[in-house]
PDB file of C-alpha atoms in Angstrom:
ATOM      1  CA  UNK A1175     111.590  66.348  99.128  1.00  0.00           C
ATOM      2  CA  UNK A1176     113.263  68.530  96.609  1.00  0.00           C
ATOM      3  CA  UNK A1177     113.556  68.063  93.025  1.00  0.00           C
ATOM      4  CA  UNK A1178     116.464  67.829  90.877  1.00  0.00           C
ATOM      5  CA  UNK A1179     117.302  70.902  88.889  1.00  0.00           C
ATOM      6  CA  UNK A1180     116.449  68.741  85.691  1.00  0.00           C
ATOM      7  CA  UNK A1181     113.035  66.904  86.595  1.00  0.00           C
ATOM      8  CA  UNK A1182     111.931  70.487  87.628  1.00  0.00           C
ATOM      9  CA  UNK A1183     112.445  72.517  84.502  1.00  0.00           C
ATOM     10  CA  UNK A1184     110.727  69.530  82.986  1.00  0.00           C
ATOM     11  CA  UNK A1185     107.670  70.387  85.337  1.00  0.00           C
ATOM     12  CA  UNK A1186     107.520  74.162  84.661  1.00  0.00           C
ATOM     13  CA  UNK A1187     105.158  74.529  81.746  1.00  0.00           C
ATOM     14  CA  UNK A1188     103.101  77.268  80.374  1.00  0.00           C
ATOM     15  CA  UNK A1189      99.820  76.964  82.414  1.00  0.00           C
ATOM     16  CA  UNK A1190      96.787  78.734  80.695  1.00  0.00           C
ATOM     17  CA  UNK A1191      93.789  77.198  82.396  1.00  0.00           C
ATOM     18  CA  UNK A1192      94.640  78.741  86.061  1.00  0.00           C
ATOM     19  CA  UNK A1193      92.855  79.453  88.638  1.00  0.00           C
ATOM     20  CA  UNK A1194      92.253  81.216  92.267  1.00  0.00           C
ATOM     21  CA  UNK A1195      93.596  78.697  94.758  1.00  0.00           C
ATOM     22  CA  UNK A1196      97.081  78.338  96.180  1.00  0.00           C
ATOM     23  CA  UNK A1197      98.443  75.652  97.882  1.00  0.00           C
ATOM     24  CA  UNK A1198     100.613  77.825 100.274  1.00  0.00           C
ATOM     25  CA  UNK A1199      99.606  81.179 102.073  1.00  0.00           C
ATOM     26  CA  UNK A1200      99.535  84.662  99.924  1.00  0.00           C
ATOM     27  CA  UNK A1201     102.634  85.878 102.127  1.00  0.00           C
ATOM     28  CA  UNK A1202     104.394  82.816 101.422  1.00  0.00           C
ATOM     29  CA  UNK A1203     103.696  82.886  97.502  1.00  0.00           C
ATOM     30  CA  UNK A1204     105.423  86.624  97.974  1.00  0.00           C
ATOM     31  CA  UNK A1205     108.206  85.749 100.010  1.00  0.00           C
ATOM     32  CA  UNK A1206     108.467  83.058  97.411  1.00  0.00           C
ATOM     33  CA  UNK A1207     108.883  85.706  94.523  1.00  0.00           C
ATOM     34  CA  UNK A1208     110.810  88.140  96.183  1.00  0.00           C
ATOM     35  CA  UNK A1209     113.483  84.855  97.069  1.00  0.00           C
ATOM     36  CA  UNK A1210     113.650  83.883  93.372  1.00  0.00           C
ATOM     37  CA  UNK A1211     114.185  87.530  92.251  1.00  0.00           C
ATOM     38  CA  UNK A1212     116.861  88.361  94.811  1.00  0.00           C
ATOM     39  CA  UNK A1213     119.130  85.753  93.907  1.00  0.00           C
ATOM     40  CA  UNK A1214     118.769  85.535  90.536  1.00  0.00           C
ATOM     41  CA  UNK A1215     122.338  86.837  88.922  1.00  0.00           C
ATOM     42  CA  UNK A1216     122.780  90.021  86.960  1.00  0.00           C
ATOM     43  CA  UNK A1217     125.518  91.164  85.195  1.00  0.00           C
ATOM     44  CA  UNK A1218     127.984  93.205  87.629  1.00  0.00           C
ATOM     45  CA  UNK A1219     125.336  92.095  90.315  1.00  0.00           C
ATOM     46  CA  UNK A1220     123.159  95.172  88.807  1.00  0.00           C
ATOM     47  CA  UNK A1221     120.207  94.127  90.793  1.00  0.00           C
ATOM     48  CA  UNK A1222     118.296  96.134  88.125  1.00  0.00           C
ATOM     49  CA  UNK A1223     115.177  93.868  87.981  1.00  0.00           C
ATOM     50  CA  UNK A1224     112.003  95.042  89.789  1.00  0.00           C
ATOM     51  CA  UNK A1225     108.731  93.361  90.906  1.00  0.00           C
ATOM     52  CA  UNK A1226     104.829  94.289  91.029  1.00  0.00           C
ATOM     53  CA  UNK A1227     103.014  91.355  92.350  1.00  0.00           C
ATOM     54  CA  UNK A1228      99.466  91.587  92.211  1.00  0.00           C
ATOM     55  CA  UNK A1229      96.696  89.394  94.135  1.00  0.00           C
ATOM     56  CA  UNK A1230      93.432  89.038  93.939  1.00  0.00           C
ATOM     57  CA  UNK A1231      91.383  92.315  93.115  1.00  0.00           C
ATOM     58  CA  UNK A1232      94.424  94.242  92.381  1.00  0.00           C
ATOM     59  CA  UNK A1233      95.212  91.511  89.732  1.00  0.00           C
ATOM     60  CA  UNK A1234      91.991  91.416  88.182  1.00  0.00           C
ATOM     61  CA  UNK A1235      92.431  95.329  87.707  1.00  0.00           C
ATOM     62  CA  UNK A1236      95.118  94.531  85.994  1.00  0.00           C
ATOM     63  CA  UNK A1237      93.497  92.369  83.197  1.00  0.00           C
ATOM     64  CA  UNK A1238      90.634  94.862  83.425  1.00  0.00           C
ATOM     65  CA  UNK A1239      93.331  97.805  82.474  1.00  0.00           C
ATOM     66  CA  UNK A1240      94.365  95.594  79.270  1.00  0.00           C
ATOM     67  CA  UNK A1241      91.349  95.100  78.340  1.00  0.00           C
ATOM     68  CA  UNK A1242      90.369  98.256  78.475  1.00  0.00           C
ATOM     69  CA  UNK A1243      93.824  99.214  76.163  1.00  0.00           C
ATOM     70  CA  UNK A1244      93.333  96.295  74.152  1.00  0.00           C
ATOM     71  CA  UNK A1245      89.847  97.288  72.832  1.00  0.00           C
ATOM     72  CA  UNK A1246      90.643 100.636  71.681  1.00  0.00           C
ATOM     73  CA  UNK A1247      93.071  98.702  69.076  1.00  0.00           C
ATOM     74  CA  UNK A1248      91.418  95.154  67.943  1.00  0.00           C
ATOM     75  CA  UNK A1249      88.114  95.042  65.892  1.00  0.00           C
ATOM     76  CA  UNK A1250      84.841  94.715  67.547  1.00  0.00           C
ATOM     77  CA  UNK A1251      84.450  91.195  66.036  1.00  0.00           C
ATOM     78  CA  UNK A1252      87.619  90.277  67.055  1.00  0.00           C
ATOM     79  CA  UNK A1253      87.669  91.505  70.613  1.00  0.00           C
ATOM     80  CA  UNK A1254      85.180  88.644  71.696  1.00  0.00           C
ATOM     81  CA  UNK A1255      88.532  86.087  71.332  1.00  0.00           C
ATOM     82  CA  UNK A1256      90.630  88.458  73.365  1.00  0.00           C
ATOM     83  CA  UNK A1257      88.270  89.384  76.014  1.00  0.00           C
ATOM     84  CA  UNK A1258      88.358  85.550  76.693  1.00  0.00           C
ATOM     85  CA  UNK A1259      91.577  85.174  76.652  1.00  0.00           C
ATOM     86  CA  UNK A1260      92.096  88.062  79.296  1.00  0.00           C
ATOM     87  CA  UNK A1261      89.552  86.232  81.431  1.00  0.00           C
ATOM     88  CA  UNK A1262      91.090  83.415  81.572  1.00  0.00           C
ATOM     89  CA  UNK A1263      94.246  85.459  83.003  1.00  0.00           C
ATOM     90  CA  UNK A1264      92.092  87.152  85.195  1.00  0.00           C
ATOM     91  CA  UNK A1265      90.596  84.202  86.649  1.00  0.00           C
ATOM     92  CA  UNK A1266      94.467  83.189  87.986  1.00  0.00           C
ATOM     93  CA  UNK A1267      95.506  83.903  91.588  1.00  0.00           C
ATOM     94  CA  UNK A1268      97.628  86.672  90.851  1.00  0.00           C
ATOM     95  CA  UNK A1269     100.395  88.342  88.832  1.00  0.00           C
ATOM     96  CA  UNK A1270     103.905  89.043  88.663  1.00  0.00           C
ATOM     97  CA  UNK A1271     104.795  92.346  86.511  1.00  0.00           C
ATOM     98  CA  UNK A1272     108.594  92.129  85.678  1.00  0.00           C
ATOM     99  CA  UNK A1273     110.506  95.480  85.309  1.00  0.00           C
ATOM    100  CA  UNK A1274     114.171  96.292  84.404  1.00  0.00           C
ATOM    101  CA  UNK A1275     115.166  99.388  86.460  1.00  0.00           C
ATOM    102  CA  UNK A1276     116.658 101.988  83.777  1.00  0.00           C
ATOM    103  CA  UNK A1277     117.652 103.833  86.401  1.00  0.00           C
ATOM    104  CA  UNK A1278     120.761 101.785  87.319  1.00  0.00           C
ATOM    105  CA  UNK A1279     121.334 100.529  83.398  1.00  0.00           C
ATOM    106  CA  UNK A1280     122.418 104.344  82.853  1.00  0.00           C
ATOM    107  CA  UNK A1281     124.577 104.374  86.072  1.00  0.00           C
ATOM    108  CA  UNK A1282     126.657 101.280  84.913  1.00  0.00           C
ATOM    109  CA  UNK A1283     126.909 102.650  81.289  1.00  0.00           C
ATOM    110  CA  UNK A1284     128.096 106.087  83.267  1.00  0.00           C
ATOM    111  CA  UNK A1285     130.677 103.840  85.535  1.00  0.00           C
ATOM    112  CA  UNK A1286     131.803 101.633  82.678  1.00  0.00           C
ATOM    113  CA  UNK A1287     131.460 103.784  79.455  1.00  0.00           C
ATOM    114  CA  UNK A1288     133.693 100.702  77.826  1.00  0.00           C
ATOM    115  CA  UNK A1289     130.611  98.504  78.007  1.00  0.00           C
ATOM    116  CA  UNK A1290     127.819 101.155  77.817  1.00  0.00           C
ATOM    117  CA  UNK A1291     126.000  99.002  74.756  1.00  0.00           C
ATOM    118  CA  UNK A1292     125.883  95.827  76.611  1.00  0.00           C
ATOM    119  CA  UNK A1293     124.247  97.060  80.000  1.00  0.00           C
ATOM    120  CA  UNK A1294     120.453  97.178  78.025  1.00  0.00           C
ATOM    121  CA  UNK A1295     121.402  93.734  76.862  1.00  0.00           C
ATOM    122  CA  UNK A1296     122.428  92.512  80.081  1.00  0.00           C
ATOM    123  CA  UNK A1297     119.745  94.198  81.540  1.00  0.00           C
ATOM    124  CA  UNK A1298     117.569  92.194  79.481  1.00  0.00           C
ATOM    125  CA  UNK A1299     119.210  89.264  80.623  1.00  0.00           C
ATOM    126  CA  UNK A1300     118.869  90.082  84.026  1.00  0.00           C
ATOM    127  CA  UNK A1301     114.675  90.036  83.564  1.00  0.00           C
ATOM    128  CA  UNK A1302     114.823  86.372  81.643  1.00  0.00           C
ATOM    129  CA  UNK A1303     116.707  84.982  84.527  1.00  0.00           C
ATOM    130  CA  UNK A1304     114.266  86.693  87.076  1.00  0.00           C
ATOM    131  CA  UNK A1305     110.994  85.465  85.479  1.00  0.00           C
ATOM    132  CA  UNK A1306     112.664  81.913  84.604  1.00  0.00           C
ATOM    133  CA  UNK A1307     113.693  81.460  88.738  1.00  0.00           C
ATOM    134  CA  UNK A1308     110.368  83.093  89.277  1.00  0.00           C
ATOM    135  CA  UNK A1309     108.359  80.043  87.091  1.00  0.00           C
ATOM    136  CA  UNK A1310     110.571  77.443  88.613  1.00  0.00           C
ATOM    137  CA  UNK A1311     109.840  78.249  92.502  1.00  0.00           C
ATOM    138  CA  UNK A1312     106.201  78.167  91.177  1.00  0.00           C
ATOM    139  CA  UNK A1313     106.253  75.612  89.616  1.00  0.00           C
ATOM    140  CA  UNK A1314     108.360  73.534  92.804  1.00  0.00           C
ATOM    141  CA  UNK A1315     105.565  74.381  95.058  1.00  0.00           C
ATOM    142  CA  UNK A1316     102.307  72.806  92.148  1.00  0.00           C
ATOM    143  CA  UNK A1317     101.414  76.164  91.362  1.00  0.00           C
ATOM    144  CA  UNK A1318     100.838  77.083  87.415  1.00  0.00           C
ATOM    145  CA  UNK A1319     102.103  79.857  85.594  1.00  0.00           C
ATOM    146  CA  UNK A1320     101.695  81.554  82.258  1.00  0.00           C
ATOM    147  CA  UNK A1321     103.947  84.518  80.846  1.00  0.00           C
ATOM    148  CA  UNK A1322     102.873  87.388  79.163  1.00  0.00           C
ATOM    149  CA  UNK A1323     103.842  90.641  76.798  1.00  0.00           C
ATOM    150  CA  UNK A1324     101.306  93.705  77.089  1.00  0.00           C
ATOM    151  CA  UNK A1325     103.468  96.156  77.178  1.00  0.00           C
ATOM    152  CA  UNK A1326     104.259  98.999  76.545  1.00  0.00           C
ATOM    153  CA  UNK A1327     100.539  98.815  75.773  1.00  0.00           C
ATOM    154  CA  UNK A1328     100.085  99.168  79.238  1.00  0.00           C
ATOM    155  CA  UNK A1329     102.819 100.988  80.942  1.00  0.00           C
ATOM    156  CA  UNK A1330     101.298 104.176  81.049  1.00  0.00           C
ATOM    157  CA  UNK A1331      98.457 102.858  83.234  1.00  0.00           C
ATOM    158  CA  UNK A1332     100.366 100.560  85.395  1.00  0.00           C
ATOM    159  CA  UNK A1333     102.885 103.337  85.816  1.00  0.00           C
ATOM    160  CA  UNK A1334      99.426 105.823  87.119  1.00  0.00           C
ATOM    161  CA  UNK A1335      97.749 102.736  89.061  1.00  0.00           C
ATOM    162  CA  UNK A1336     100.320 101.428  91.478  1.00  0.00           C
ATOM    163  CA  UNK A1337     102.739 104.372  91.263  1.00  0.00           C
ATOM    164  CA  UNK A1338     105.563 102.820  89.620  1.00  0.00           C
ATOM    165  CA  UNK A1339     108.612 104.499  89.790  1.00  0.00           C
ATOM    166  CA  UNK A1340     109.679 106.776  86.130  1.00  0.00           C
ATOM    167  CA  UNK A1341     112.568 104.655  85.403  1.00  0.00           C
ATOM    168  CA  UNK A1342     111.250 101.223  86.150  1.00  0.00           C
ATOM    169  CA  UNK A1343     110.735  99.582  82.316  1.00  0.00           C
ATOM    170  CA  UNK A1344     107.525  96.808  82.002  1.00  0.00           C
ATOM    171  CA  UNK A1345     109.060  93.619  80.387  1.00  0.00           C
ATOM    172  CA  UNK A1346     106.902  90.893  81.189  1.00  0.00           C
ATOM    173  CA  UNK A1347     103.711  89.793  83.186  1.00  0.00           C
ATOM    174  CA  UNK A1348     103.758  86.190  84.388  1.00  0.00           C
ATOM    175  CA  UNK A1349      99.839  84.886  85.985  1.00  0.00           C
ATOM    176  CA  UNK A1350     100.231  82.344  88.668  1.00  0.00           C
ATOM    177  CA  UNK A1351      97.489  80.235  89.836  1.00  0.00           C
ATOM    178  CA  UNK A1352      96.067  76.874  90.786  1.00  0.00           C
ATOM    179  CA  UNK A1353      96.419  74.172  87.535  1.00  0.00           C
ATOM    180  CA  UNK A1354      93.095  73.896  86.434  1.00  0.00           C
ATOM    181  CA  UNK A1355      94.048  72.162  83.119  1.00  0.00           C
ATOM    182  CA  UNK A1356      97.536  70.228  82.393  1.00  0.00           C
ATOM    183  CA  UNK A1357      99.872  72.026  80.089  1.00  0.00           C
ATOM    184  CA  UNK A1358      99.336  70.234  76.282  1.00  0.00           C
ATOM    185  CA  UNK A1359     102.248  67.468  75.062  1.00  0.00           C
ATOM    186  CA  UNK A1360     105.470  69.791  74.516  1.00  0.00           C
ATOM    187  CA  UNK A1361     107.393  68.289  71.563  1.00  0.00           C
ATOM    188  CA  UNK A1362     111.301  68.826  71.052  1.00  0.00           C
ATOM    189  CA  UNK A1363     113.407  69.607  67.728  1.00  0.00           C
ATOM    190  CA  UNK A1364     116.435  67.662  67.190  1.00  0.00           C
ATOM    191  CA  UNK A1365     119.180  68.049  69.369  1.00  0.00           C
ATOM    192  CA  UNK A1366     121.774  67.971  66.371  1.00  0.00           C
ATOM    193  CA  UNK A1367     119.477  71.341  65.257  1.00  0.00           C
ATOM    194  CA  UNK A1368     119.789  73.027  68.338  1.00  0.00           C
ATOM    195  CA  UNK A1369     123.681  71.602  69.799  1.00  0.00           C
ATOM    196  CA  UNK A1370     127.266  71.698  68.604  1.00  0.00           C
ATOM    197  CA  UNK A1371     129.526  69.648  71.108  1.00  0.00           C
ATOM    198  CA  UNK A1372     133.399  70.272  70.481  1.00  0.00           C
ATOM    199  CA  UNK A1373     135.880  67.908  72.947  1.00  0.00           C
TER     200      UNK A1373
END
């Protein structure tokens, strides 16, 4: 049975101890992705977000290219923390690596010169709503999720690795997995901070 809209953004929760099981079938999990992406909105139905999903070795590469970025720049000492933090990413399932498509930002700002600032804001829209629809229909099906922000740290690499196209712009990598741990108590500010109601 389906879940209200409600009781499943209450489920979707930021999932650090994943791991490599799935409760549906790898093709599924993808059609899965690629369903939550199409139809999430964009302004002027831009369509400008973009996908990498990554599974199982190809994923792992992944963590291994950060890593590998990642220790030229933090302290010897220090690296021991990240390098277990990156495992623990690596240990997930797979990975989803958002882009925004720059490619057809420029051609709105060309076709609508009026609102040429807004498209890179909208575009950036467009990549919150994608990754948010993304964690829900992961979250629907029991399957954990974490989101993170390596780039640009990593473009370059990705870009070489999977031959990403020029104009497609890294925003986000989300890790999906089995829930190996429960997400910790999540704790709410105020509503009178956060809400102005005028009727």
């Amino acid at each position: 049975m389906s879940q209200s809209f409600n009781a499943l953004a209450e489920k979707r929760r930021t999932i650090y101890a994943l791991g490599p099981t799935l409760p549906l079938a790898e093709d599924e999990v993808i059609a899965l992705i690629r369903t939550a992406i199409r139809n999430a909105p964009s302004a002027f139905n831009s369509q400008s977000s973009r996908a990498l999903i990554l599974l199982g070795e190809e994923h792992k590469k992944f963590w291994a290219l950060t890593g590998d970025q990642l220790k030229k720049r933090v302290a010897a000492d220090a690296f021991v923390n990240t390098e277990k933090k990156l495992a623990g990413f690596a240990a997930a399932a797979g990975s989803v690596l958002f882009f925004e498509d720059q490619q057809v930002v420029s051609g709105l700002q060309q076709q609508f010169p009026s609102y040429a600032d807004n498209f890179p804001i909208w575009s950036e829209h467009s990549t919150g709503i994608a990754q948010y629809a993304v964690w829900l229909a992961l979250a629907e099906k029991g399957i954990g999720a974490n989101l993170q922000h390596y780039n640009p740290l990593v473009d370059e690499d990705v870009q070489q690795t999977w031959n990403i196209p020029a104009s497609w712009k890294l925003r986000a990598q989300m890790n999906f997995g089995s829930i190996e741990a429960p997400a910790g108590e999540k704790t709410y500010i105020p509503d009178s901070e956060r809400f102005i109601v005028a009727r």
